[in-house]
PDB file of C-alpha atoms in Angstrom:
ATOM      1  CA  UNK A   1    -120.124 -25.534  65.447  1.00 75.00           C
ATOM      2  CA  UNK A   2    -119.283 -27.889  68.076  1.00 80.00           C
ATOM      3  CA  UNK A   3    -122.146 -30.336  68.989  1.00 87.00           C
ATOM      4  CA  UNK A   4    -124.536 -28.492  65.871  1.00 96.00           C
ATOM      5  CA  UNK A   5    -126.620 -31.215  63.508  1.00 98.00           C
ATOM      6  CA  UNK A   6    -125.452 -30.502  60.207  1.00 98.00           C
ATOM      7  CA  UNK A   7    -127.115 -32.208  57.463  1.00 98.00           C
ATOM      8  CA  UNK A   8    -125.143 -32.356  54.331  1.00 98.00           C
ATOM      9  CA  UNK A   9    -126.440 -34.159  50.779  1.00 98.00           C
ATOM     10  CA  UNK A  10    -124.129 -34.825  47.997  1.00 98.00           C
ATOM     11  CA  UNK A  11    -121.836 -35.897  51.188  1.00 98.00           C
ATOM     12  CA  UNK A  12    -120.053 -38.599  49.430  1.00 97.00           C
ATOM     13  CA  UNK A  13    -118.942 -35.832  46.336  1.00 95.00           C
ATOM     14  CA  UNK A  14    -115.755 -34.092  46.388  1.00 95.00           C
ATOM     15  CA  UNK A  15    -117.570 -30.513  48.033  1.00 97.00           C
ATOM     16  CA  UNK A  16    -119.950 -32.391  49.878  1.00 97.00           C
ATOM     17  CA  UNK A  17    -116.820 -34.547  51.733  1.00 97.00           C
ATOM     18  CA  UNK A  18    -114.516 -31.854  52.100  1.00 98.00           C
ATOM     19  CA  UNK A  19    -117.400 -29.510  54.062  1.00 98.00           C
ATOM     20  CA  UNK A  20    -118.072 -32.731  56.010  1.00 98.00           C
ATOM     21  CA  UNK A  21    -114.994 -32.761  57.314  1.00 97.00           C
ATOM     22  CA  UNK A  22    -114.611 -29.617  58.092  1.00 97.00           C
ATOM     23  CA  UNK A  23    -117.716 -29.672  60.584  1.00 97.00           C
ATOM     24  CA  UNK A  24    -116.577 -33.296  62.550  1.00 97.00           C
ATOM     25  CA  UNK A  25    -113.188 -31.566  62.959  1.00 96.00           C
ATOM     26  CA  UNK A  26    -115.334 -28.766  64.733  1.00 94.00           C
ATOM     27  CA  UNK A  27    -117.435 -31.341  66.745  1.00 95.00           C
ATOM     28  CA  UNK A  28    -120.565 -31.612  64.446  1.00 97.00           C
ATOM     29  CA  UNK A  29    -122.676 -34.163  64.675  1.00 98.00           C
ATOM     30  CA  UNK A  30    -123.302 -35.085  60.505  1.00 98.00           C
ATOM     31  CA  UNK A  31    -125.997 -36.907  58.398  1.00 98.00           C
ATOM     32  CA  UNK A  32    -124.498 -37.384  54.944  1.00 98.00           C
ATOM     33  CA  UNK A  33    -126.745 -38.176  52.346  1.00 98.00           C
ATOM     34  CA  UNK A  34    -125.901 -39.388  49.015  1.00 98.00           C
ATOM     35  CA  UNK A  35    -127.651 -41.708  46.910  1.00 97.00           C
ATOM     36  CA  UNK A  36    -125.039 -44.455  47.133  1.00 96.00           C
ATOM     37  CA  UNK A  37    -124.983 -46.238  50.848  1.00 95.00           C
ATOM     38  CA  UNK A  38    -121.166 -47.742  49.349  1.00 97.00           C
ATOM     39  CA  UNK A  39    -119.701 -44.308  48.415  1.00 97.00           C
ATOM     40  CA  UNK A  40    -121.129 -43.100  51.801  1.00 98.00           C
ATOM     41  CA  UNK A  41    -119.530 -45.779  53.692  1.00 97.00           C
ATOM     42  CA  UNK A  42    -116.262 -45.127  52.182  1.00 97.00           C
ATOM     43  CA  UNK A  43    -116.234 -41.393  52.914  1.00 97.00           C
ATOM     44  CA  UNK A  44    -117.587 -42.336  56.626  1.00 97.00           C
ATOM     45  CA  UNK A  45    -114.045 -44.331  56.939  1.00 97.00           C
ATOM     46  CA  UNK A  46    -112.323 -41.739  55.086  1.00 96.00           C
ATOM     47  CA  UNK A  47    -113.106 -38.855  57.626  1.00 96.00           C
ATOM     48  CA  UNK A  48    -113.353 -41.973  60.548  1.00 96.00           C
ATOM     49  CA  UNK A  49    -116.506 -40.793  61.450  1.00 96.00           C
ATOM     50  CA  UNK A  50    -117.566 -41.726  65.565  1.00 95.00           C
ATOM     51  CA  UNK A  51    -121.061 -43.828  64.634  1.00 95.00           C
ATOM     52  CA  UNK A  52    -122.580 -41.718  67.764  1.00 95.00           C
ATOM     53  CA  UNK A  53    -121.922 -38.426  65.811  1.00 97.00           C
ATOM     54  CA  UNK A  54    -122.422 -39.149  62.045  1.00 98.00           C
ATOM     55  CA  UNK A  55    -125.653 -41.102  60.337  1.00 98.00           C
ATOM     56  CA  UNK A  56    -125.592 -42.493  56.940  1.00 98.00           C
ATOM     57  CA  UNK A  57    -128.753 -42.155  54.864  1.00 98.00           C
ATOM     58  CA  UNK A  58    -128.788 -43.487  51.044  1.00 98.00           C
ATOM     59  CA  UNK A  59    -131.176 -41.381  49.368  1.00 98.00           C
ATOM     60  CA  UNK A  60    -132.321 -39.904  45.997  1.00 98.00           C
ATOM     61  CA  UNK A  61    -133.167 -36.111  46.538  1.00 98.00           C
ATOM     62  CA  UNK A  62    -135.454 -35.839  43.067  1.00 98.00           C
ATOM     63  CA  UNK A  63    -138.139 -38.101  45.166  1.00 98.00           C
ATOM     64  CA  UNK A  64    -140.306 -35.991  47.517  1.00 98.00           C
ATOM     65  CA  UNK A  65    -141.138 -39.128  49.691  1.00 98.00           C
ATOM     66  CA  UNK A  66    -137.205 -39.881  49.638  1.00 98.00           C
ATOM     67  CA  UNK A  67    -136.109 -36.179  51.062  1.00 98.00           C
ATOM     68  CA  UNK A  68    -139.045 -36.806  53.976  1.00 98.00           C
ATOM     69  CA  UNK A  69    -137.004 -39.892  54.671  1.00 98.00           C
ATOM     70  CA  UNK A  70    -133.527 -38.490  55.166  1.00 98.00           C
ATOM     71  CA  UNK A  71    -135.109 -35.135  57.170  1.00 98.00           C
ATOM     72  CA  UNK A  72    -137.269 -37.837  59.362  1.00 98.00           C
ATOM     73  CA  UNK A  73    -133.994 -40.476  59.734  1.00 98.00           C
ATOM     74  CA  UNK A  74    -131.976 -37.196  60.805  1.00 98.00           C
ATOM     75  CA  UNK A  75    -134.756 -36.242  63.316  1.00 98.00           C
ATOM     76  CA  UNK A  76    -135.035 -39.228  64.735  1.00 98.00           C
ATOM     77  CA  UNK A  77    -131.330 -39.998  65.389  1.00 98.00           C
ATOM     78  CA  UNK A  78    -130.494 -36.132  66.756  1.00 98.00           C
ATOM     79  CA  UNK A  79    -133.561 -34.733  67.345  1.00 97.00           C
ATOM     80  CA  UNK A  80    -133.120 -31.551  65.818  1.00 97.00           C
ATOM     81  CA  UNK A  81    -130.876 -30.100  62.135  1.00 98.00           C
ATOM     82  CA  UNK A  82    -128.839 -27.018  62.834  1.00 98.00           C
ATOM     83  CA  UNK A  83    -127.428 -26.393  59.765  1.00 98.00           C
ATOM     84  CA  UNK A  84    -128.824 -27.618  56.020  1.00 98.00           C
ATOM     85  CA  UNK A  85    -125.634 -27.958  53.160  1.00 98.00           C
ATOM     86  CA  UNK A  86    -128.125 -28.486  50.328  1.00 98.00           C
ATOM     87  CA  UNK A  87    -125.239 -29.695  48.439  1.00 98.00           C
ATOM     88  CA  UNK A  88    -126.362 -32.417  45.973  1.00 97.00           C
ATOM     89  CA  UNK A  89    -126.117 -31.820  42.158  1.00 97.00           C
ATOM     90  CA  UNK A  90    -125.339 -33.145  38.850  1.00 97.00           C
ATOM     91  CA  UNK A  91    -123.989 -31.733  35.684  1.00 97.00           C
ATOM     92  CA  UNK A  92    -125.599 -34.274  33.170  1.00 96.00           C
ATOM     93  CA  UNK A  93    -124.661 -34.846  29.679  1.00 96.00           C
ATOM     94  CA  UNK A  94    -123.147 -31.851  27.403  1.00 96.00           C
ATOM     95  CA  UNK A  95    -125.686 -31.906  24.534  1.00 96.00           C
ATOM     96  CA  UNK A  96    -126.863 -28.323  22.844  1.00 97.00           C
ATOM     97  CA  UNK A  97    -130.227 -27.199  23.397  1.00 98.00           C
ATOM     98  CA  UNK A  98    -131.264 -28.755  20.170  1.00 98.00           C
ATOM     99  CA  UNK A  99    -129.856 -31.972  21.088  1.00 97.00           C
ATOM    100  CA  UNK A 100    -130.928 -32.658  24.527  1.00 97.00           C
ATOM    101  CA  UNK A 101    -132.703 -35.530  25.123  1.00 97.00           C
ATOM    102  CA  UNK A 102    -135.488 -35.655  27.956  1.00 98.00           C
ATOM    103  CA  UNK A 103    -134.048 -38.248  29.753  1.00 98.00           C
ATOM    104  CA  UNK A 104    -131.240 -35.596  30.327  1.00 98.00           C
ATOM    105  CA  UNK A 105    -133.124 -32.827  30.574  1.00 98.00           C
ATOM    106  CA  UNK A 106    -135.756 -34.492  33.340  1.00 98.00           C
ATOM    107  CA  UNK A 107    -132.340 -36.188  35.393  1.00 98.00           C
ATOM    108  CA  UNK A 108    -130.439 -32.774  35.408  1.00 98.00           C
ATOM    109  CA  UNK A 109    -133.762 -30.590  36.492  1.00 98.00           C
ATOM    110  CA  UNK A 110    -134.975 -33.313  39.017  1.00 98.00           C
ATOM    111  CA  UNK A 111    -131.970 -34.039  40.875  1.00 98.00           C
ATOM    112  CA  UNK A 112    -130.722 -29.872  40.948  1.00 98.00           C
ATOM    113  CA  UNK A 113    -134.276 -28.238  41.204  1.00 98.00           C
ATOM    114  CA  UNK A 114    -136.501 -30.692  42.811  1.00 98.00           C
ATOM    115  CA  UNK A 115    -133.497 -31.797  45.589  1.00 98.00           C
ATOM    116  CA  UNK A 116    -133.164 -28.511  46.827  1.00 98.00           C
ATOM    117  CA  UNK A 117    -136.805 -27.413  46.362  1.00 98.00           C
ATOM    118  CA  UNK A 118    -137.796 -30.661  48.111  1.00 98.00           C
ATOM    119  CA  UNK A 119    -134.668 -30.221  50.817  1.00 98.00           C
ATOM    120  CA  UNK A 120    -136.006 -26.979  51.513  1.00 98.00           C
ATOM    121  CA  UNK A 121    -139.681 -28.029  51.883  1.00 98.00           C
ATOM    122  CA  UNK A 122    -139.048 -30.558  54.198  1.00 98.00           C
ATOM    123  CA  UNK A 123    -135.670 -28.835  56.462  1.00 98.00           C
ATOM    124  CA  UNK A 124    -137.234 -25.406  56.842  1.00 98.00           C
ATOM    125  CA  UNK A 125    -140.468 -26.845  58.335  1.00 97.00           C
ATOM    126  CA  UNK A 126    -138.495 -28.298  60.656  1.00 97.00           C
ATOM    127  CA  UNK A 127    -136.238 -25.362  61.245  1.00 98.00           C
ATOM    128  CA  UNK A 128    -139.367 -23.276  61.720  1.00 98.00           C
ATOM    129  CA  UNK A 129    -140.497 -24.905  64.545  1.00 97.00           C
ATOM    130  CA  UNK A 130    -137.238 -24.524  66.334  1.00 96.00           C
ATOM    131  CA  UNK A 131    -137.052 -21.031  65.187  1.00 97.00           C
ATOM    132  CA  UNK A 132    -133.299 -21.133  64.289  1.00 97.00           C
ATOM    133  CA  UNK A 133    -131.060 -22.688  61.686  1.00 98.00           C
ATOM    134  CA  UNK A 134    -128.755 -21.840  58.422  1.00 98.00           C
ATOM    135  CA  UNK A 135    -129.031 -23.479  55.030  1.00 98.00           C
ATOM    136  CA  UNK A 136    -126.466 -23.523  52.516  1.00 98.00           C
ATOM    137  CA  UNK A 137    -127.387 -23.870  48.823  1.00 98.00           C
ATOM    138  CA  UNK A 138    -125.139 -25.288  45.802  1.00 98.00           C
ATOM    139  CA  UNK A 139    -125.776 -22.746  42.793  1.00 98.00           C
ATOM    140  CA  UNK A 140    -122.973 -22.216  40.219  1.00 98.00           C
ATOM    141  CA  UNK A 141    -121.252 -19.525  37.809  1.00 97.00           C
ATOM    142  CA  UNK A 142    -123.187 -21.616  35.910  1.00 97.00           C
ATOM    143  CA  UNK A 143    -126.539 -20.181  37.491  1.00 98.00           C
ATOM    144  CA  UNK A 144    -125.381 -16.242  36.853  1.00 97.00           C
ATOM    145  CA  UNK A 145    -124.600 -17.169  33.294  1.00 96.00           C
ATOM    146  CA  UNK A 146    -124.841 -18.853  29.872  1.00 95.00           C
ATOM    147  CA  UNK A 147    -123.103 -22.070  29.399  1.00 93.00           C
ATOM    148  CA  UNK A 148    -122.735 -23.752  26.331  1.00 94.00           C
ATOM    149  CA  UNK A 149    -123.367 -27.607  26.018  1.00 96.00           C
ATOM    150  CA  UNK A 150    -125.072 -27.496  29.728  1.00 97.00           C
ATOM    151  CA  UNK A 151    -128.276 -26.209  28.594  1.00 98.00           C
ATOM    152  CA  UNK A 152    -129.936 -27.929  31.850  1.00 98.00           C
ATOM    153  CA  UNK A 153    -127.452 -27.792  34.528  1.00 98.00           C
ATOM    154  CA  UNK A 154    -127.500 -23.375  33.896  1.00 98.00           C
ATOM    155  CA  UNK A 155    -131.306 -23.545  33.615  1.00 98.00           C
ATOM    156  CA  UNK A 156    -131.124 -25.505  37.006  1.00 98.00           C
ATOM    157  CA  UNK A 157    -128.521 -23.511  38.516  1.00 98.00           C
ATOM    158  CA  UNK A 158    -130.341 -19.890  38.060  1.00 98.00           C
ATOM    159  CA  UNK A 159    -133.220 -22.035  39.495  1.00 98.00           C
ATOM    160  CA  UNK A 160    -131.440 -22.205  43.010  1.00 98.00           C
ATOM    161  CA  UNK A 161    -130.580 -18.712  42.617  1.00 98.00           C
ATOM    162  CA  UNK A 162    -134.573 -17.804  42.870  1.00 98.00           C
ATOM    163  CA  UNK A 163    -135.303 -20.916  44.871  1.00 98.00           C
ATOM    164  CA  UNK A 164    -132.730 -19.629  47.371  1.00 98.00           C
ATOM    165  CA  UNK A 165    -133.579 -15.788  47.370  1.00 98.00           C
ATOM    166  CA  UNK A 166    -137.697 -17.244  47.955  1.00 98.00           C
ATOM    167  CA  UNK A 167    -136.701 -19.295  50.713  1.00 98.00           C
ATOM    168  CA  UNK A 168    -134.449 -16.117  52.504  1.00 98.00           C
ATOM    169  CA  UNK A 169    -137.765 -14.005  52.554  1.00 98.00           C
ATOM    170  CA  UNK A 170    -139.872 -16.947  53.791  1.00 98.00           C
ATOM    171  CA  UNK A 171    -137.727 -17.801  56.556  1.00 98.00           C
ATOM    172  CA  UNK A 172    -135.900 -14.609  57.560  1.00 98.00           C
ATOM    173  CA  UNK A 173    -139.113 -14.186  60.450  1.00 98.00           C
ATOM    174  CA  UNK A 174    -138.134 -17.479  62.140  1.00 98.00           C
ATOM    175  CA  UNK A 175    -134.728 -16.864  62.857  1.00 98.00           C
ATOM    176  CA  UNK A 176    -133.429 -19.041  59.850  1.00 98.00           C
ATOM    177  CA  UNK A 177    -130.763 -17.603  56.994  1.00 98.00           C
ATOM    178  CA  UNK A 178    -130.486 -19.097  53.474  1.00 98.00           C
ATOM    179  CA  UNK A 179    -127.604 -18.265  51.446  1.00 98.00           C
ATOM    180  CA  UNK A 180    -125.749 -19.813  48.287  1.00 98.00           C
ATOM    181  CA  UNK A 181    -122.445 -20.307  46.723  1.00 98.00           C
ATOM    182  CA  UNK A 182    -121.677 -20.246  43.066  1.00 98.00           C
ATOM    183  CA  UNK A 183    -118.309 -21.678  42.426  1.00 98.00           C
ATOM    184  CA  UNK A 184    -116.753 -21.659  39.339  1.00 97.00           C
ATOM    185  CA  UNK A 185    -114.838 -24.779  37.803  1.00 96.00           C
ATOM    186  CA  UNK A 186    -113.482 -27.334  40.658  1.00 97.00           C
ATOM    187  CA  UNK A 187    -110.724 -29.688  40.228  1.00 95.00           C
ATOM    188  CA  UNK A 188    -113.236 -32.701  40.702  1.00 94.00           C
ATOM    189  CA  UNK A 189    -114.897 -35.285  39.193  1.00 93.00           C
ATOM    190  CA  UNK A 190    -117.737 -33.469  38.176  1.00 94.00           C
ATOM    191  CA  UNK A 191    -115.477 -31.182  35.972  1.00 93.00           C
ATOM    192  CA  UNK A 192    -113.738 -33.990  34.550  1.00 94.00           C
ATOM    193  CA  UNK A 193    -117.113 -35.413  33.507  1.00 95.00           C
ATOM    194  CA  UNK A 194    -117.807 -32.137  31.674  1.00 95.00           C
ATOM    195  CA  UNK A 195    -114.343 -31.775  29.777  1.00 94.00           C
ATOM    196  CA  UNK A 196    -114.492 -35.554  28.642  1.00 93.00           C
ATOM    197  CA  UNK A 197    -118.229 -34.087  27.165  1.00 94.00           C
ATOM    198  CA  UNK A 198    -116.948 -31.384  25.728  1.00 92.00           C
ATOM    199  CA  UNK A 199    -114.158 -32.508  23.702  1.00 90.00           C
ATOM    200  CA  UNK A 200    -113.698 -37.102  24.670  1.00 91.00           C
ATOM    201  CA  UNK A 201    -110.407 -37.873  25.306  1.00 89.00           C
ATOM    202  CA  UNK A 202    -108.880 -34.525  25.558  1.00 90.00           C
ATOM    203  CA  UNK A 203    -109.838 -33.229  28.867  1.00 88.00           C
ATOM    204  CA  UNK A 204    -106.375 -31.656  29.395  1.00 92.00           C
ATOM    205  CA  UNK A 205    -106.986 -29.501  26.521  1.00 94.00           C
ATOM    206  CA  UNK A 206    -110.191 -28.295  27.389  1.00 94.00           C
ATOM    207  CA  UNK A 207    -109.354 -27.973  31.167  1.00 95.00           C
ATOM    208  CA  UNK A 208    -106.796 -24.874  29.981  1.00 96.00           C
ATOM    209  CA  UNK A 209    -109.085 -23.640  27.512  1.00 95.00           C
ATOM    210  CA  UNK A 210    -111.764 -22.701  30.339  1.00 94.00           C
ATOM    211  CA  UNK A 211    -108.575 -22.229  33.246  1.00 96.00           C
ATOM    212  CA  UNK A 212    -107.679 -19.097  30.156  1.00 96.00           C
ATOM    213  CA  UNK A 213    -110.961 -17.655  31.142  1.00 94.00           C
ATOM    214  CA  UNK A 214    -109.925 -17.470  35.053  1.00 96.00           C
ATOM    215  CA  UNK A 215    -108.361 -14.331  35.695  1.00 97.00           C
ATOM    216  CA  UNK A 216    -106.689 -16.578  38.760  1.00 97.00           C
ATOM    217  CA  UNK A 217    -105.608 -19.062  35.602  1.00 97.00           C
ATOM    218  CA  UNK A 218    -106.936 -22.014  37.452  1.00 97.00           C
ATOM    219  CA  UNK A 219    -109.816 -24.422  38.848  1.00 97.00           C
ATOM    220  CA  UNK A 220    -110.453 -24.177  42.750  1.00 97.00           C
ATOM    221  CA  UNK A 221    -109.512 -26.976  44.995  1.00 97.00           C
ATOM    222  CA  UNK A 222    -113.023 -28.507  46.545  1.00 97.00           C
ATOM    223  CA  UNK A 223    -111.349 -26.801  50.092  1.00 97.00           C
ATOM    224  CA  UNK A 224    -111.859 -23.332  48.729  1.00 98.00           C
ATOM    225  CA  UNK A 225    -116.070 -24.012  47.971  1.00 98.00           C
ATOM    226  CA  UNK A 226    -115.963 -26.232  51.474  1.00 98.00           C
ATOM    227  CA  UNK A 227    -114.429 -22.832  53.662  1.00 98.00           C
ATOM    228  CA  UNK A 228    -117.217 -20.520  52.200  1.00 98.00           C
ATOM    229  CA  UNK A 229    -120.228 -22.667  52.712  1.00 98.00           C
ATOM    230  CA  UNK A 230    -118.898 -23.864  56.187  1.00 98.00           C
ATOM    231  CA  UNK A 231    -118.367 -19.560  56.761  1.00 98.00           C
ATOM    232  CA  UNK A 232    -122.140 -18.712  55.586  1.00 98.00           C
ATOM    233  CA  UNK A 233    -123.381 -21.694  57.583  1.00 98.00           C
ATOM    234  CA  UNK A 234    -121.606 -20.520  60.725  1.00 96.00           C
ATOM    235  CA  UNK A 235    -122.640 -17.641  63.184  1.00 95.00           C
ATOM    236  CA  UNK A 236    -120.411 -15.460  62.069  1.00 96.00           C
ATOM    237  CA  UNK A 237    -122.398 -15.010  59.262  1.00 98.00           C
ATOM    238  CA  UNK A 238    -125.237 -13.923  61.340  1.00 97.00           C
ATOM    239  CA  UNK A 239    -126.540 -11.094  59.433  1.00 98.00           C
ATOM    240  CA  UNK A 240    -125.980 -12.459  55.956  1.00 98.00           C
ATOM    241  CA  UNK A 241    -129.332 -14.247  54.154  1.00 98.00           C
ATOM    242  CA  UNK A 242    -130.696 -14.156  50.710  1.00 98.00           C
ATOM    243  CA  UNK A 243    -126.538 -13.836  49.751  1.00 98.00           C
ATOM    244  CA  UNK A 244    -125.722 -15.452  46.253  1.00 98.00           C
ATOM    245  CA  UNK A 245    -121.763 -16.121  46.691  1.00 98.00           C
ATOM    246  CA  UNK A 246    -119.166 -16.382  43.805  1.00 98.00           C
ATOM    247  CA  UNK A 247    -116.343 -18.468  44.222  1.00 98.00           C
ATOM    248  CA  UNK A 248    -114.839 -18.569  40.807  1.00 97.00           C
ATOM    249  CA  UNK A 249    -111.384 -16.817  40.594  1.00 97.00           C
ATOM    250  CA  UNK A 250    -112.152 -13.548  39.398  1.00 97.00           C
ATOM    251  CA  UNK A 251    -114.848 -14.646  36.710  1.00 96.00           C
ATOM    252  CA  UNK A 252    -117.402 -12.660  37.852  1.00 95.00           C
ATOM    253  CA  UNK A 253    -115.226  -9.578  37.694  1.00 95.00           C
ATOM    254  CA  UNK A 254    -114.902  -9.897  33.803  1.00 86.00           C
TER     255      UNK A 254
END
């Protein structure tokens, strides 16, 4: 991966850092996008990132005209993107179907549909004309199954299942491959977030309630999603497109 442009969004989250990382170690040059410049300057000092490798762009990925931005800023700094981690996502608020509220409803299916519909537009046209690159999507267990209390986060999730299997057909002529990962429960922030939903002030509880439905009996460590994505993105992948990737402990063997 040495000297490849990897764009990553979602960059300042815990997946989205870790597979950072894991590319500058390799000799990447990065653009992390995220929609806060402060948490992006924080993981830039983190991972000490050389300011002739790496390019910070603040952006939101639900706004069309904001995803030409970061693709254009990325362009314009490297002149080319290699490799697409079309990482960023949000969980939202854990509300049953009959108690969502659109403001939910629109934030969840904006930032996880329209981000990687938009990231796609805008990356593969690019990718096209260079008639080579890998993209990455962020799906979930979540997106292969029903979840209760994330009524929009699993509708968005199987969306980036089709989004991503569309995308592999489209682009499989010009040389490009388009996989995704689903990974079950991480020991981040986002899971905290949904625990605290799901049952305030007793995360603990709830975090070995769902950990009893792991055959492994726990949550993956953000370095376990990182090592697949950064495997699918690389060439030793080269014959594997259109590939919807569980990373969940065993709970897709249930």
């Amino acid at each position: 991966m040495s000297e490849k442009v990897v764009l990553i969004t979602g960059a300042a989250g815990g997946i989205g850092r870790t597979v950072a990382d894991l590319f500058v170690k390799d000799g990447s040059k990065v653009v992390l996008v995220d929609i806060s410049k402060e948490n992006l300057v924080a993981v830039a000092q983190q991972l000490q990132l050389d300011p002739e490798k790496a390019l910070l762009v603040s952006a939101d990925v639900s706004n069309e005209d904001s995803v030409k931005y970061y693709v254009d800023q990325a362009i314009s700094k490297f002149g080319r993107i290699d490799v697409f981690i079309n990482n960023a996502g949000v969980e939202g608020k854990v509300q049953k179907i009959v108690d969502t509220t659109k403001e939910n409803l629109d934030f969840v299916l904006g930032v996880n549909i329209k981000g990687v519909y938009f990231g796609l537009k805008y990356v593969l046209k690019h990718m096209m004309e260079n008639k080579s690159g890998s993209i990455v999507n962020t799906s979930s267990v979540a997106g292969l199954m029903g979840t209760e209390g994330l009524g929009p986060y699993t509708a968005s999730k199987h969306a980036v299942i089709g989004i991503t299997k569309t995308a592999a057909i489209e682009s499989a002529p010009f040389g490009i491959r388009v996989n995704a990962v689903c990974p079950g429960p991480v020991n981040n922030r986002m899971m905290r977030s949904i625990e605290d939903g799901v049952m305030p002030g007793s995360g603990d509880t709830v975090k070995k309630g769902f950990e009893s439905i792991i055959p492994m009996a726990r949550y993956a460590e953000n370095d376990e999603i990182a090592n697949t994505i950064y495997f699918l993105a690389s060439d030793k992948a080269s014959y594997i497109t259109g590939g919807i990737y569980r990373v969940d402990g065993g709970m897709g063997a249930k």
